[in-house]
Short mmCIF file of N, CA and C in Angstrom, two decimals:
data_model
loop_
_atom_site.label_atom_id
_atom_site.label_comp_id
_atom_site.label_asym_id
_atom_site.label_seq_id
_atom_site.Cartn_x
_atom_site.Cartn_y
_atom_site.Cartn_z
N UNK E 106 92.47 72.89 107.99
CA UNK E 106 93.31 74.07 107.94
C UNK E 106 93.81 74.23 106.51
N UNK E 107 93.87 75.59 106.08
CA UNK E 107 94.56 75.77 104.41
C UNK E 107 95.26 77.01 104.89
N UNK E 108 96.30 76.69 104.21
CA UNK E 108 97.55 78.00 104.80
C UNK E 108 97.81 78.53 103.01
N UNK E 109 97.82 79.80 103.02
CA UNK E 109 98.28 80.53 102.00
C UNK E 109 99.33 81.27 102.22
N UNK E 110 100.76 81.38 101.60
CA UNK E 110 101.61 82.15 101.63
C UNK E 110 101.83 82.87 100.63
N UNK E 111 102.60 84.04 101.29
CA UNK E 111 102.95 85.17 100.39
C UNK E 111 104.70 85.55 100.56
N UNK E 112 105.09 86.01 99.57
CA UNK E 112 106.60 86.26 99.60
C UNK E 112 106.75 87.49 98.61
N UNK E 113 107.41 88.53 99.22
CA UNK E 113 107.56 89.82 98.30
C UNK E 113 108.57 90.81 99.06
N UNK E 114 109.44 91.63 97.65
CA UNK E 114 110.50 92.36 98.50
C UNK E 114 109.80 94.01 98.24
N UNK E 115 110.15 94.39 99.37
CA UNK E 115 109.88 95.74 99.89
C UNK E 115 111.00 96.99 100.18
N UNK E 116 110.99 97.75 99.66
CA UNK E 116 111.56 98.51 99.88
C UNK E 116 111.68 98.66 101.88
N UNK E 117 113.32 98.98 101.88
CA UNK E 117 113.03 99.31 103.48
C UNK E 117 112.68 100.11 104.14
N UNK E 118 112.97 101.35 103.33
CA UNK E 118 112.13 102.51 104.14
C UNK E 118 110.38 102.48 104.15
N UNK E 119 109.91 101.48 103.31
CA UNK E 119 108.64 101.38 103.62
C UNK E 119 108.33 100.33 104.49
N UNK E 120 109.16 100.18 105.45
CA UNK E 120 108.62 99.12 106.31
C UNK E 120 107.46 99.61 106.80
N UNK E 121 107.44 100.73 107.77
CA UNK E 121 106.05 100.59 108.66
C UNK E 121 105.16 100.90 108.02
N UNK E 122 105.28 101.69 106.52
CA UNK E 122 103.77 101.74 105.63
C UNK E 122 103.21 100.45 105.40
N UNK E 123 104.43 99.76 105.34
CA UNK E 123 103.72 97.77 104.78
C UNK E 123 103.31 97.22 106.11
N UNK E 124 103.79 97.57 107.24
CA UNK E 124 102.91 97.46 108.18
C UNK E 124 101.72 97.45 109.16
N UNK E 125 101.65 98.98 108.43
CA UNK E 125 100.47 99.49 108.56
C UNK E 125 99.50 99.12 107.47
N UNK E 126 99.77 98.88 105.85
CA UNK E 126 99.12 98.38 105.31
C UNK E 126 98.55 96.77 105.32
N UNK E 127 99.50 95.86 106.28
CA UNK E 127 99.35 94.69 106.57
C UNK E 127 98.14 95.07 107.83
N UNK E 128 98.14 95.59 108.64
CA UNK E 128 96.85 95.69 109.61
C UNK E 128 95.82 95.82 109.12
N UNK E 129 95.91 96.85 108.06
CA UNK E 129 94.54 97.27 107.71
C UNK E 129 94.25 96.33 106.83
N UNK E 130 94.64 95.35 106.41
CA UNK E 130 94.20 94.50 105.15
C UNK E 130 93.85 93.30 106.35
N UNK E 131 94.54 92.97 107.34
CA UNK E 131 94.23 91.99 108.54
C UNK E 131 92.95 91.93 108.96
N UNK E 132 92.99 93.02 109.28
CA UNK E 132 91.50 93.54 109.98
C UNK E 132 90.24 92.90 109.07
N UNK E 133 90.54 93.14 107.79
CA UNK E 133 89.64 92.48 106.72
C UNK E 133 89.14 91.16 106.60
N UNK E 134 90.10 90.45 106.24
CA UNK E 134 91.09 89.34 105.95
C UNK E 134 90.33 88.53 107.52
N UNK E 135 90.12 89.01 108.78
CA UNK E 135 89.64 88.37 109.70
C UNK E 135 88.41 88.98 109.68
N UNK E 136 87.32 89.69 109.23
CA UNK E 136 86.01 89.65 108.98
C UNK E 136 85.90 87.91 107.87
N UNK E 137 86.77 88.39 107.19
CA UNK E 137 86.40 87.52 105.84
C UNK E 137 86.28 85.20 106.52
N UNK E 138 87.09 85.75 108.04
CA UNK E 138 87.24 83.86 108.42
C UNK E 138 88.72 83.93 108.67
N UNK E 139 89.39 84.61 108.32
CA UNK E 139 90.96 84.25 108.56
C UNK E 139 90.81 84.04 109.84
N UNK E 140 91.87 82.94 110.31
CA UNK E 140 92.44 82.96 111.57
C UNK E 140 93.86 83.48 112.59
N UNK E 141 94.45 83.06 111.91
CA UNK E 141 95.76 84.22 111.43
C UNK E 141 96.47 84.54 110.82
N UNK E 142 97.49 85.19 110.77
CA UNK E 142 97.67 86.12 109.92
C UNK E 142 99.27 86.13 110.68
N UNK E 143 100.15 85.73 109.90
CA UNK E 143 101.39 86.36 110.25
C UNK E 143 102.48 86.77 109.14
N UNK E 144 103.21 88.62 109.42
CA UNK E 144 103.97 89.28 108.26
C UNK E 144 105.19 89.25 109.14
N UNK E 145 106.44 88.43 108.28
CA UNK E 145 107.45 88.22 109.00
C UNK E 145 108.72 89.34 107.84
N UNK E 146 108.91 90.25 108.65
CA UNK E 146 110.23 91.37 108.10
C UNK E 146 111.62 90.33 108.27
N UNK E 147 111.94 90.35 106.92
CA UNK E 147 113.58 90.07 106.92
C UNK E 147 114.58 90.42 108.10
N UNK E 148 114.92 89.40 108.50
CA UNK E 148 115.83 89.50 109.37
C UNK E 148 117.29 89.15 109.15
N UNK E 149 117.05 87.77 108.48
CA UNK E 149 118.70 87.07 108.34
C UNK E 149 118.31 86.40 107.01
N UNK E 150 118.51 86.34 106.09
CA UNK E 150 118.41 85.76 104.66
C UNK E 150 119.70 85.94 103.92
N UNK E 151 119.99 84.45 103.81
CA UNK E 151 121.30 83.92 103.10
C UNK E 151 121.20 83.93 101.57
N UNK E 152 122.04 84.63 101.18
CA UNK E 152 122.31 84.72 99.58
C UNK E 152 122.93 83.42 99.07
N UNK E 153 122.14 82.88 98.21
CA UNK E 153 122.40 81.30 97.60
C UNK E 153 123.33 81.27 96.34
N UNK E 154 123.29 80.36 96.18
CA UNK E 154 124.06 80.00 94.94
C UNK E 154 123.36 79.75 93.57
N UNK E 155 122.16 78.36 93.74
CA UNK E 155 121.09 78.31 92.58
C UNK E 155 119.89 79.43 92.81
N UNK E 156 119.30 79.83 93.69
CA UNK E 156 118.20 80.36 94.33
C UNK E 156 118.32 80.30 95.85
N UNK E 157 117.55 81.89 96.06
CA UNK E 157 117.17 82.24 97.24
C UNK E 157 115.97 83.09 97.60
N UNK E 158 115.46 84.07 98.52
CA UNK E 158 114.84 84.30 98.74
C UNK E 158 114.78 85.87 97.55
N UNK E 159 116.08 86.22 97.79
CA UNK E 159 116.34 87.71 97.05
C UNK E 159 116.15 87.56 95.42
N UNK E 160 116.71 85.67 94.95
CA UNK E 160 116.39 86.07 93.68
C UNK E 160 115.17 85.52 93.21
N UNK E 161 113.90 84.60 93.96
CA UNK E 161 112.95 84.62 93.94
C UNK E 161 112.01 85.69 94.08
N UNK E 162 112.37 87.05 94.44
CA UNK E 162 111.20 87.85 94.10
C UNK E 162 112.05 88.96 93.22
N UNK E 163 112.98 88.95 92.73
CA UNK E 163 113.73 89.74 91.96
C UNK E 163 114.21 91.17 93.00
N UNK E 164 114.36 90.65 94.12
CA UNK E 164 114.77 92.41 95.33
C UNK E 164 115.86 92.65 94.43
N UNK E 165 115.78 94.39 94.80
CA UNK E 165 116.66 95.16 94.51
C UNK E 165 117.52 95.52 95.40
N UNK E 166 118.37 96.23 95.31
CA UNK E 166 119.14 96.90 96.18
C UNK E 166 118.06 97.79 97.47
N UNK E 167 118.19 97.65 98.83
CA UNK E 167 117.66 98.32 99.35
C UNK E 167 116.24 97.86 99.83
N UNK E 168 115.89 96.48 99.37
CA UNK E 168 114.57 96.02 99.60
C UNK E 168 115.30 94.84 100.54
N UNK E 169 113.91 94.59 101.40
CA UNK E 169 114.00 93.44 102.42
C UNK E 169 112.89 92.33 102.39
N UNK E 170 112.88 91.79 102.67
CA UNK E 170 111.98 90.40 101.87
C UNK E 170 111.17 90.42 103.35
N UNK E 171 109.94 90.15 102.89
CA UNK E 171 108.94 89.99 103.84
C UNK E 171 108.07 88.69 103.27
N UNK E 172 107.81 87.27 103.98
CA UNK E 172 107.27 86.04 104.26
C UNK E 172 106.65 86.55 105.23
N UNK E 173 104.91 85.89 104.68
CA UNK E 173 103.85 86.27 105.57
C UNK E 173 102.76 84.84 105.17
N UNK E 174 102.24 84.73 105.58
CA UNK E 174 100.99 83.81 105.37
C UNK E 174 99.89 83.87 106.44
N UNK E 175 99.09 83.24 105.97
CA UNK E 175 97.58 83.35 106.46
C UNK E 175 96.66 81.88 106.80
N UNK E 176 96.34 81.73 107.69
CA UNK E 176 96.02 80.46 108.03
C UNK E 176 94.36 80.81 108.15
N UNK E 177 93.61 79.44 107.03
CA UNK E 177 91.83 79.76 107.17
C UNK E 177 91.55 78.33 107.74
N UNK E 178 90.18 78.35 108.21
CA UNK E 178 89.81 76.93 108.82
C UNK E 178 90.12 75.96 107.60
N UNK E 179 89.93 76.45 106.16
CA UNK E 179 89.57 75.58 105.32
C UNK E 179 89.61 76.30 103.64
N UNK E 180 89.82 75.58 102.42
CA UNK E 180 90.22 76.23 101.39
C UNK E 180 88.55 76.55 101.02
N UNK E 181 87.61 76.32 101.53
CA UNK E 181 86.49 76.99 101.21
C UNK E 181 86.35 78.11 101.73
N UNK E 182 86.78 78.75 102.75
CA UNK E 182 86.97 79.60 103.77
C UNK E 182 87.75 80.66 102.67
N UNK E 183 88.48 80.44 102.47
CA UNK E 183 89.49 81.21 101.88
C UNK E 183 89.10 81.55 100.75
N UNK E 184 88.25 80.58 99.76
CA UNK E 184 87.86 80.92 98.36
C UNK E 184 86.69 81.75 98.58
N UNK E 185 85.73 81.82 99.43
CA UNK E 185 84.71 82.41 99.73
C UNK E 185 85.13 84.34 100.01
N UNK E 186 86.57 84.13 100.61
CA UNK E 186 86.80 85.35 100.97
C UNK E 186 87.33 86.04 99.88
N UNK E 187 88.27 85.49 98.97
CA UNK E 187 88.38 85.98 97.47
C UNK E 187 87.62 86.22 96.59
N UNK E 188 86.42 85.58 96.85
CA UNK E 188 85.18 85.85 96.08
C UNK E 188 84.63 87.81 96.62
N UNK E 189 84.50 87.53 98.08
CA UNK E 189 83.72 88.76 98.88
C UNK E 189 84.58 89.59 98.01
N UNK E 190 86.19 89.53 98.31
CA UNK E 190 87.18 90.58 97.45
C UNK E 190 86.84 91.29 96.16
N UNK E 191 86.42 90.75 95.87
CA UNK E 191 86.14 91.06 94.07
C UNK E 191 84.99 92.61 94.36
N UNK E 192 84.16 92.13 95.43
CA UNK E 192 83.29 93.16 95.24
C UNK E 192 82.98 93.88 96.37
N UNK E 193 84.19 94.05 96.90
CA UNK E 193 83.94 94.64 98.74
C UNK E 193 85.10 95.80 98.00
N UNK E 194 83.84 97.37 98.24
CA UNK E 194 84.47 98.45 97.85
C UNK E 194 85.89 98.53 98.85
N UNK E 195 86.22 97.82 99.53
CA UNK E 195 87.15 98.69 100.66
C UNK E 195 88.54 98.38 99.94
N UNK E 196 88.55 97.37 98.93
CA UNK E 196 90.14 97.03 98.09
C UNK E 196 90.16 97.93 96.98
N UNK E 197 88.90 98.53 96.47
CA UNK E 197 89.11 99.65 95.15
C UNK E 197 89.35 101.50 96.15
N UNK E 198 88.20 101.23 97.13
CA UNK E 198 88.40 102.63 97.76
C UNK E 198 89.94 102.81 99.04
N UNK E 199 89.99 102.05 99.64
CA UNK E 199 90.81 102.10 100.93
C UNK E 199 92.28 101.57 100.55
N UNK E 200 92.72 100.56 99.79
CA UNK E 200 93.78 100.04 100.12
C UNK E 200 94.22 100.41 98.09
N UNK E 201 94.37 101.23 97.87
CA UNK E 201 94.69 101.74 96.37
C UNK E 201 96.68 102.10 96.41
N UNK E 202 96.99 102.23 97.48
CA UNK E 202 98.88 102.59 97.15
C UNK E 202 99.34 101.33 98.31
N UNK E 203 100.26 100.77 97.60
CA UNK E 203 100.58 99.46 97.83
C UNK E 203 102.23 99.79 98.60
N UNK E 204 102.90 99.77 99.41
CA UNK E 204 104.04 100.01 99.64
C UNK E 204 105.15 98.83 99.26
N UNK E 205 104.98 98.29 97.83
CA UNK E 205 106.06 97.37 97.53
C UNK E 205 105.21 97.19 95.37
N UNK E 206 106.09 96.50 95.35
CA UNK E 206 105.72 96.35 93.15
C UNK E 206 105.48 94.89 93.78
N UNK E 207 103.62 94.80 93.56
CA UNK E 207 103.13 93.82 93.20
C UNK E 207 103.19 92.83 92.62
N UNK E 208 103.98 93.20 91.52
CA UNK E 208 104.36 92.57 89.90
C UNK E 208 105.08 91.51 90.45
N UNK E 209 106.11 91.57 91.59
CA UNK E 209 107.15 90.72 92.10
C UNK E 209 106.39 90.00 93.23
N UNK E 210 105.15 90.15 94.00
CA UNK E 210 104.52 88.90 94.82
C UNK E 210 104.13 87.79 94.18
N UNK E 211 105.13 86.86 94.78
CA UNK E 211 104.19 85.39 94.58
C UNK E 211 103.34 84.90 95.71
N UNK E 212 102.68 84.02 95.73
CA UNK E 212 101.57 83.38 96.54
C UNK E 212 100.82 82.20 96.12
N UNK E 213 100.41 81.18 97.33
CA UNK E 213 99.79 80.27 97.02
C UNK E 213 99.25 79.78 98.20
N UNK E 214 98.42 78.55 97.55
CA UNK E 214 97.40 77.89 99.08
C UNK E 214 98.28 76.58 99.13
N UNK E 215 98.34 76.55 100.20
CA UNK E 215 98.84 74.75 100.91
C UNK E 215 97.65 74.00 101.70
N UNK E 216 97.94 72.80 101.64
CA UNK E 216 97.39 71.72 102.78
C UNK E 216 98.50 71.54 103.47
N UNK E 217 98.62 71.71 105.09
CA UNK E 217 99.39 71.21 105.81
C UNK E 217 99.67 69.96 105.63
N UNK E 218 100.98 69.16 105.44
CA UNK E 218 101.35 68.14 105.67
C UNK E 218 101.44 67.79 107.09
N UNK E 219 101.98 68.48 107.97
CA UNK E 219 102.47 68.58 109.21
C UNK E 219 102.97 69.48 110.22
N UNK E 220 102.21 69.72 111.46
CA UNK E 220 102.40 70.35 112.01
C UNK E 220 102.92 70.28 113.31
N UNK E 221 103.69 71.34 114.34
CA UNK E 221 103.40 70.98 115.43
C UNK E 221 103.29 72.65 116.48
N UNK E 222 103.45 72.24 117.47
CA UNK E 222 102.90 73.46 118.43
C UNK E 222 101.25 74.05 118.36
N UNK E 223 100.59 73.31 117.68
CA UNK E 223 99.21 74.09 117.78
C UNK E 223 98.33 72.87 118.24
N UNK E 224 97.47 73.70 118.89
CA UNK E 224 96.52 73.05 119.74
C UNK E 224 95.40 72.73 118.59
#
């Protein structure tokens, strides 16, 4: 298993565009091997003292932080599908207006240390 996460603030009135843009990139994303796929909308996020969630992606006023990640069988799985990316017209033609500033997503791949609830 290789889990990649993503963390980025969104404006709120674009929630269901980032929703809808999270499907349609899903849909992909599971041609490509993904297994799943989960986009979690801000719900309760505590404002810190050294760091938090709000000042890790620099949100503004009016944005809500969305934690999402993506679970592949394997980090070959996943590199293979970043590769397809590069040259699968559907990220230059289809998915061109982004409903959040890119500039502020971070992301990365993990190895599970530990898990539980999955079969």
């Amino acid at each position: 298993m290789y889990v990649q996460g993503f963390l980025i603030a969104v404006p709120e009135g674009n929630k269901e565009a980032y929703r809808a843009t999270a499907e349609k990139a899903g849909a992909k994303f599971r041609e490509y091997g993904v297994t799943e796929i989960v986009e979690a909308w801000e719900e309760d996020i505590t404002d810190g003292k050294v760091t938090d969630f709000r000042m890790a992606t620099k949100a503004e006023p009016g944005e809500k932080i969305v934690f999402s990640w993506m679970i592949w069988p394997d980090k070959e799985t996943a590199d293979a599908a970043h590769a397809k990316m590069e040259n699968d017209p559907f990220w230059m033609e289809e998915m061109t207006e982004m409903p959040f500033d890119g500039m502020r997503m971070m992301w990365g791949g993990f190895t599970p240390l530990y898990t539980s609830g999955r079969d």
